[in-house]
Coordinates of C-alpha atoms and ligand atoms in Angstrom, one line a residue:
X275 CA -0.1 0.0 0.2
X276 CA 1.3 3.5 -0.9
X277 CA 0.2 6.5 1.5
X278 CA 0.5 10.2 1.2
X279 CA 3.6 11.6 3.4
X280 CA 3.9 15.3 4.7
X281 CA 7.6 14.6 6.0
X282 CA 9.0 16.9 8.3
X283 CA 12.5 15.4 8.4
X284 CA 15.7 15.3 6.9
X285 CA 18.9 12.9 6.7
X286 CA 21.7 14.9 8.5
X287 CA 24.4 12.6 8.0
X288 CA 25.4 9.1 7.3
X289 CA 28.3 6.5 8.4
X290 CA 29.6 2.8 7.5
X291 CA 31.5 0.4 8.9
X292 CA 33.1 -3.0 7.1
X293 CA 35.0 -5.6 8.7
X294 CA 38.8 -5.7 8.0
X295 CA 39.0 -9.2 6.7
X296 CA 38.8 -9.4 2.8
X297 CA 37.5 -12.6 1.0
X298 CA 38.3 -12.5 -2.7
X299 CA 36.7 -14.6 -5.2
X300 CA 40.1 -16.2 -5.9
X301 CA 39.9 -17.2 -1.9
X302 CA 36.6 -18.6 -2.8
X303 CA 38.2 -20.7 -5.9
X304 CA 39.8 -22.4 -2.8
X305 CA 36.7 -23.3 -0.9
X306 CA 34.1 -24.2 -3.7
X307 CA 33.9 -24.9 -7.4
X308 CA 33.9 -21.5 -8.8
X309 CA 36.3 -19.2 -10.8
X310 CA 36.7 -15.2 -10.3
X311 CA 35.6 -14.4 -13.8
X312 CA 32.1 -16.2 -13.5
X313 CA 31.2 -14.4 -10.1
X314 CA 32.2 -11.2 -11.8
X315 CA 30.3 -11.7 -15.2
X316 CA 27.3 -13.1 -13.1
X317 CA 26.9 -10.9 -10.2
X318 CA 29.7 -8.1 -10.4
X319 CA 31.2 -9.0 -6.9
X320 CA 35.2 -9.0 -6.6
X321 CA 35.7 -9.2 -3.1
X322 CA 33.8 -8.9 0.2
X323 CA 34.2 -7.9 3.8
X324 CA 33.7 -10.8 6.5
X325 CA 33.7 -10.8 10.4
X326 CA 32.6 -9.1 13.5
X327 CA 29.1 -8.7 14.9
X328 CA 26.0 -7.0 14.0
X329 CA 25.8 -4.8 16.8
X330 CA 29.5 -4.0 16.6
X331 CA 29.4 -3.0 12.9
X332 CA 26.2 -1.2 13.7
X333 CA 27.5 0.9 16.4
X334 CA 30.9 1.8 14.6
X335 CA 28.6 3.0 11.6
X336 CA 26.3 4.8 13.9
X337 CA 29.0 6.7 16.1
X338 CA 30.4 7.9 12.4
X339 CA 26.9 9.2 11.4
X340 CA 26.7 10.7 15.0
X341 CA 30.0 12.6 14.5
X342 CA 29.6 13.9 11.2
X343 CA 26.0 15.3 12.2
X344 CA 27.5 17.2 14.9
X345 CA 24.5 16.7 17.2
X346 CA 24.4 15.7 20.8
X347 CA 23.6 11.9 21.0
X348 CA 21.8 12.4 24.3
X349 CA 19.0 14.2 21.9
X350 CA 18.5 11.0 19.9
X351 CA 14.9 9.8 20.6
X352 CA 15.0 6.3 18.8
X353 CA 17.1 3.8 17.3
X354 CA 15.9 1.6 14.4
X355 CA 18.1 -1.5 13.4
X356 CA 17.3 -3.0 10.4
X357 CA 18.6 -6.5 10.2
X358 CA 18.2 -9.9 9.3
X359 CA 21.2 -11.3 11.0
X360 CA 20.5 -10.3 14.8
X361 CA 23.2 -11.3 17.3
X362 CA 20.5 -12.9 19.4
X363 CA 17.1 -14.2 18.6
X364 CA 16.0 -12.0 22.0
X365 CA 16.7 -9.3 22.8
X366 CA 16.7 -7.1 19.8
X367 CA 20.3 -6.3 18.5
X368 CA 19.2 -2.6 18.7
X369 CA 19.3 -2.7 22.7
X370 CA 23.0 -4.1 22.5
X371 CA 23.7 -0.9 20.0
X372 CA 22.0 1.3 22.1
X373 CA 24.1 0.5 24.9
X374 CA 27.6 0.5 23.0
X375 CA 26.8 3.8 21.9
X376 CA 25.6 5.0 25.4
X377 CA 22.2 6.3 24.5
X378 CA 19.3 6.6 26.4
X379 CA 16.4 6.2 23.8
X380 CA 13.9 3.6 22.3
X381 CA 15.3 0.9 20.4
X382 CA 14.1 -1.9 18.0
X383 CA 15.0 -4.3 15.4
X384 CA 13.2 -4.1 12.0
X385 CA 13.5 -7.1 9.8
X386 CA 12.6 -6.5 6.2
X387 CA 15.5 -8.3 4.7
X388 CA 17.4 -6.5 2.0
X389 CA 14.9 -3.9 2.0
X390 CA 15.2 -3.2 5.8
X391 CA 17.2 0.1 5.5
X392 CA 14.5 1.8 3.3
X393 CA 11.7 0.3 5.5
X394 CA 13.5 1.8 8.6
X395 CA 14.1 5.2 7.2
X396 CA 10.3 5.6 6.0
X397 CA 9.3 4.4 9.8
X398 CA 11.9 7.3 11.1
X399 CA 9.8 9.8 9.1
X400 CA 6.5 8.5 10.7
X401 CA 8.0 8.5 14.0
X402 CA 9.2 12.2 13.6
X403 CA 5.4 12.9 12.6
X404 CA 4.3 11.6 15.6
X405 CA 6.6 13.7 17.9
X406 CA 10.0 12.3 17.8
X407 CA 13.1 14.8 16.8
X408 CA 16.0 12.8 16.3
X409 CA 16.1 9.3 15.2
X410 CA 19.3 6.9 14.1
X411 CA 18.4 4.5 11.6
X412 CA 21.0 1.7 11.0
X413 CA 21.4 -1.2 8.4
X414 CA 23.6 -3.9 9.6
X415 CA 24.6 -7.5 8.8
X416 CA 26.5 -10.4 9.6
X417 CA 25.4 -12.7 6.8
X418 CA 28.5 -14.7 6.9
X419 CA 27.2 -16.2 10.0
X420 CA 24.2 -18.0 8.1
X421 CA 26.3 -18.4 4.7
X422 CA 26.5 -22.1 3.8
X423 CA 30.3 -21.6 2.6
X424 CA 30.3 -24.9 1.0
X425 CA 27.2 -23.9 -1.4
X426 CA 28.7 -22.1 -4.5
X427 CA 25.5 -20.7 -5.4
X428 CA 25.2 -18.4 -2.5
X429 CA 28.5 -17.9 -0.9
X430 CA 29.8 -15.8 -3.8
X431 CA 26.9 -13.2 -2.9
X432 CA 26.7 -12.7 0.6
X433 CA 28.8 -10.5 3.2
X434 CA 29.0 -8.2 6.2
X435 CA 28.7 -4.5 6.8
X436 CA 27.0 -1.6 8.2
X437 CA 25.5 1.8 7.2
X438 CA 23.8 4.5 9.5
X439 CA 22.0 7.9 9.3
X440 CA 21.0 10.6 11.2
X441 CA 17.2 11.6 10.6
X442 CA 16.4 15.1 12.1
X443 CA 12.9 17.0 12.3
X444 CA 12.8 19.8 10.3
X445 CA 10.6 22.9 10.1
X446 CA 9.9 22.4 6.4
X447 CA 8.2 19.8 4.4
X448 CA 11.7 17.6 4.7
X449 CA 13.6 15.6 2.3
X450 CA 11.5 12.7 1.8
X451 CA 8.9 13.0 -1.1
X452 CA 7.7 9.7 -2.2
X453 CA 8.0 6.3 -0.6
X454 CA 6.7 2.7 -1.3
X455 CA 6.8 -0.7 0.5
X456 CA 5.8 -3.8 -0.6
X457 CA 5.9 -7.7 0.2
X458 CA 5.0 -11.0 -1.7
X459 CA 4.8 -13.6 1.0
X460 CA 4.1 -16.0 -1.7
X461 CA 7.9 -15.9 -2.7
X462 CA 9.2 -16.8 1.0
X463 CA 10.5 -20.2 0.0
X464 CA 12.6 -18.3 -2.7
X465 CA 15.2 -17.1 -0.2
X466 CA 15.0 -18.0 3.4
X467 CA 17.0 -19.1 6.4
X468 CA 15.7 -21.4 9.2
X469 CA 16.6 -21.1 12.9
X470 CA 20.1 -22.6 13.2
X471 CA 20.0 -23.0 9.2
X472 CA 21.9 -21.5 6.4
X473 CA 20.7 -19.2 3.7
X474 CA 18.9 -21.5 0.7
X475 CA 17.9 -19.3 -2.4
X476 CA 16.3 -20.0 -5.8
X477 CA 18.5 -17.8 -7.5
X478 CA 16.8 -17.4 -10.8
X479 CA 13.4 -16.6 -9.3
X480 CA 14.6 -14.1 -7.0
X481 CA 16.5 -12.5 -10.0
X482 CA 13.5 -12.3 -12.2
X483 CA 11.0 -10.9 -9.3
X484 CA 13.7 -8.4 -8.1
X485 CA 13.7 -6.6 -11.4
X486 CA 10.0 -6.2 -11.3
X487 CA 9.8 -5.2 -7.7
X488 CA 12.3 -2.6 -8.2
X489 CA 10.7 -1.2 -11.2
X490 CA 7.2 -1.2 -9.4
X491 CA 8.5 0.4 -6.1
X492 CA 10.6 2.9 -7.9
X493 CA 7.8 4.0 -9.9
X494 CA 5.2 4.1 -7.2
X495 CA 7.4 6.6 -5.1
X496 CA 8.2 8.7 -8.1
X497 CA 4.7 9.1 -8.7
X498 CA 4.1 10.1 -5.0
X499 CA 6.9 12.5 -5.5
X500 CA 5.5 13.7 -8.6
X501 CA 8.7 13.2 -10.3
X502 CA 9.9 11.3 -13.2
X503 CA 12.8 9.1 -13.7
X504 CA 14.7 12.1 -15.7
X505 CA 14.5 14.4 -12.4
X506 CA 16.7 11.6 -10.5
X507 CA 20.2 12.7 -10.0
X508 CA 21.5 9.4 -8.5
X509 CA 20.0 6.2 -7.8
X510 CA 21.1 4.0 -4.8
X511 CA 20.0 0.7 -5.2
X512 CA 20.2 -2.4 -3.1
X513 CA 23.6 -4.1 -4.0
X514 CA 22.7 -7.5 -4.9
X515 CA 23.7 -8.2 -8.4
X516 CA 24.8 -5.6 -10.9
X517 CA 22.8 -7.3 -13.8
X518 CA 19.6 -6.7 -11.6
X519 CA 20.3 -3.2 -11.3
X520 CA 21.2 -2.7 -15.1
X521 CA 17.9 -4.5 -15.9
X522 CA 15.9 -2.4 -13.4
X523 CA 17.5 0.9 -14.7
X524 CA 16.9 0.0 -18.3
X525 CA 12.9 -0.8 -17.6
X526 CA 13.2 2.7 -15.5
X527 CA 14.7 4.5 -18.4
X528 CA 17.4 5.6 -15.9
X529 CA 21.0 5.4 -17.3
X530 CA 22.9 3.0 -15.4
X531 CA 25.8 5.6 -14.8
X532 CA 23.5 7.5 -12.3
X533 CA 23.5 4.6 -9.9
X534 CA 26.0 4.3 -6.8
X535 CA 27.6 0.8 -7.1
X536 CA 29.5 -0.7 -4.2
X537 CA 28.6 -4.4 -4.9
X538 CA 32.3 -5.2 -6.5
X539 CA 34.0 -4.5 -2.9
X540 CA 31.1 -5.3 -0.6
X541 CA 29.2 -8.1 -1.7
X542 CA 25.4 -8.5 -0.8
X543 CA 25.2 -7.0 2.6
X544 CA 21.4 -6.9 2.8
X545 CA 19.9 -3.9 4.8
X546 CA 23.7 -2.4 4.9
X547 CA 24.1 -2.2 0.9
X548 CA 22.1 1.0 0.3
X549 CA 23.5 3.2 3.2
X550 CA 27.1 1.9 2.0
X551 CA 26.4 2.7 -1.5
X552 CA 24.8 6.3 -0.5
X553 CA 27.8 6.8 1.7
X554 CA 30.2 6.0 -1.1
X555 CA 28.6 8.3 -3.5
X556 CA 28.6 11.0 -0.8
X557 CA 32.0 10.9 0.0
X558 CA 33.0 11.0 -3.7
X559 CA 31.5 14.2 -4.3
X560 CA 28.7 12.8 -6.1
X561 CA 25.9 13.7 -3.7
X562 CA 25.2 17.4 -3.8
X563 CA 22.5 19.9 -1.8
X564 CA 19.1 19.5 -3.4
X565 CA 20.0 16.4 -5.5
X566 CA 17.1 14.0 -6.1
X567 CA 18.0 10.4 -4.8
X568 CA 16.1 7.2 -5.5
X569 CA 17.0 4.7 -2.8
X570 CA 15.3 1.5 -3.9
X571 CA 15.5 -2.1 -2.6
X572 CA 14.2 -5.4 -2.5
X573 CA 14.9 -8.8 -0.5
X574 CA 13.5 -12.0 0.9
X575 CA 9.9 -12.4 1.7
X576 CA 9.9 -10.9 -1.0
X577 CA 10.0 -7.5 0.2
X578 CA 10.5 -4.4 -1.8
X579 CA 10.8 -0.5 -0.9
X580 CA 11.7 2.7 -2.4
X581 CA 12.2 6.3 -1.2
X582 CA 12.7 9.5 -3.3
X583 CA 14.6 11.9 -1.5
X584 CA 16.5 15.4 -1.9
X585 CA 20.0 15.3 -0.2
X586 CA 19.6 18.1 2.7
X587 CA 22.5 16.7 4.6
X588 CA 25.9 18.0 5.9
Ligands
COA898 N1 30.7 -20.8 -9.9 C1 30.7 -21.4 -11.1 N2 29.3 -21.8 -11.7 C2 28.5 -21.6 -11.1 C3 28.3 -21.4 -9.6 C4 29.2 -20.7 -9.2 N3 29.5 -19.7 -8.0 N4 27.0 -21.4 -9.2 C5 26.4 -22.0 -10.4 N5 27.1 -21.8 -11.2 C6 26.7 -22.7 -12.3 C7 25.3 -23.6 -12.2 O1 25.7 -24.8 -11.8 C8 25.0 -23.6 -13.8 O2 25.5 -24.6 -14.5 P1 24.8 -25.6 -15.4 O3 24.6 -24.6 -16.5 O4 25.7 -26.3 -16.0 O5 23.7 -26.2 -14.7 C9 25.5 -22.4 -14.4 O6 26.7 -22.0 -13.5 C10 24.3 -21.2 -14.5 O7 23.9 -21.2 -13.0 P2 22.5 -20.0 -12.9 O8 22.2 -20.4 -11.7 O9 21.5 -20.2 -14.1 O10 23.3 -18.7 -13.1 P3 22.6 -17.3 -12.8 O11 22.9 -16.4 -14.1 O12 21.3 -17.3 -12.7 O13 23.5 -16.6 -11.7 C11 23.2 -15.7 -9.5 C12 23.1 -17.2 -10.3 C13 22.8 -16.6 -8.1 C14 24.7 -15.0 -9.5 C15 21.8 -15.2 -10.1 O14 20.7 -16.2 -10.3 C16 21.5 -14.0 -9.1 O15 21.9 -13.2 -8.7 N6 20.1 -14.2 -8.6 C17 19.7 -13.3 -7.6 C18 19.9 -13.6 -6.2 C19 20.1 -12.3 -5.0 O16 19.7 -11.2 -5.8 N7 19.8 -12.7 -3.7 C20 19.7 -11.6 -2.6 C21 18.5 -11.0 -3.0 S1 18.3 -9.9 -1.8

């Protein structure tokens, strides 16, 4: 369902964290029957980062976002952690992150798989409409812990990382102009991980539906924002597969050159992938004040989410 939003919040700053340990495609050649060029051609991944805990990576990314924003951390009202790989089943990993950061605020996990960061961003805008002033939105994952490192069809894709953003109430209409969230539970068996299990995936099913879901979520959020694909300066897509992003851009009529891609060095980090790609573009000076950004993700569920926003951060 899509609803109208009157915003009133902006993204102030972003931060990221990646584990130190690099696993290259050549490393994977030693573990499963695969080769570097096959992985690059089929997915775009060259290497990925592995290690740490979800809470640890989340706190590192969040601290960077807080430092860059210049805000007093004691003014944060809520922490939303998007993750599909929490450190424990109970309690929410968000509570551990809150403690690591020394915050005094509400804290909760949100699981919408790889669409999680965009879901959390939209939820944060909703909480601000209900009276909160500052919210920390984080996407963090340690997918390496639920990856089957003997399965060449999945282990080439998944990895660990985190990205975070500080969202702040504004006097004006805010930076979020259009959004869309969706889920198609009929496809739950196409990508899943049972308790104590490892990720299982029907790659082709996910591929086909991901392209359609991204196109739909993007178009619905553009409609709400009253913008066209031509108005978008930068697309920040979920980093699952370069070919999925290329196909989606083609269907949307947006040049691939307008995307921010980090998958070659990060792999698929689920809810961390969109803030990682946003921060990469920002740190390279590709995100300027007033630019229209399209954040769009999809994931297990199958969920999808998109947000059309104007960059108004530091
Ligand atoms: N290395 C080498 N060969 C491999 C391989 C690997 N890691 N994995 C599979 N293959 C083989 C297959 O066995 C198959 O061989 P065959 O033709 O002899 O049967 C061949 O390569 C083609 O496999 P296929 O599964 O058709 O490849 P593909 O083009 O669909 O690419 C994925 C596989 C997983 C990269 C792709 O389907 C994909 O990215 N899907 C979406 C996954 C995704 O986005 N998941 C996260 C969602 S958030």
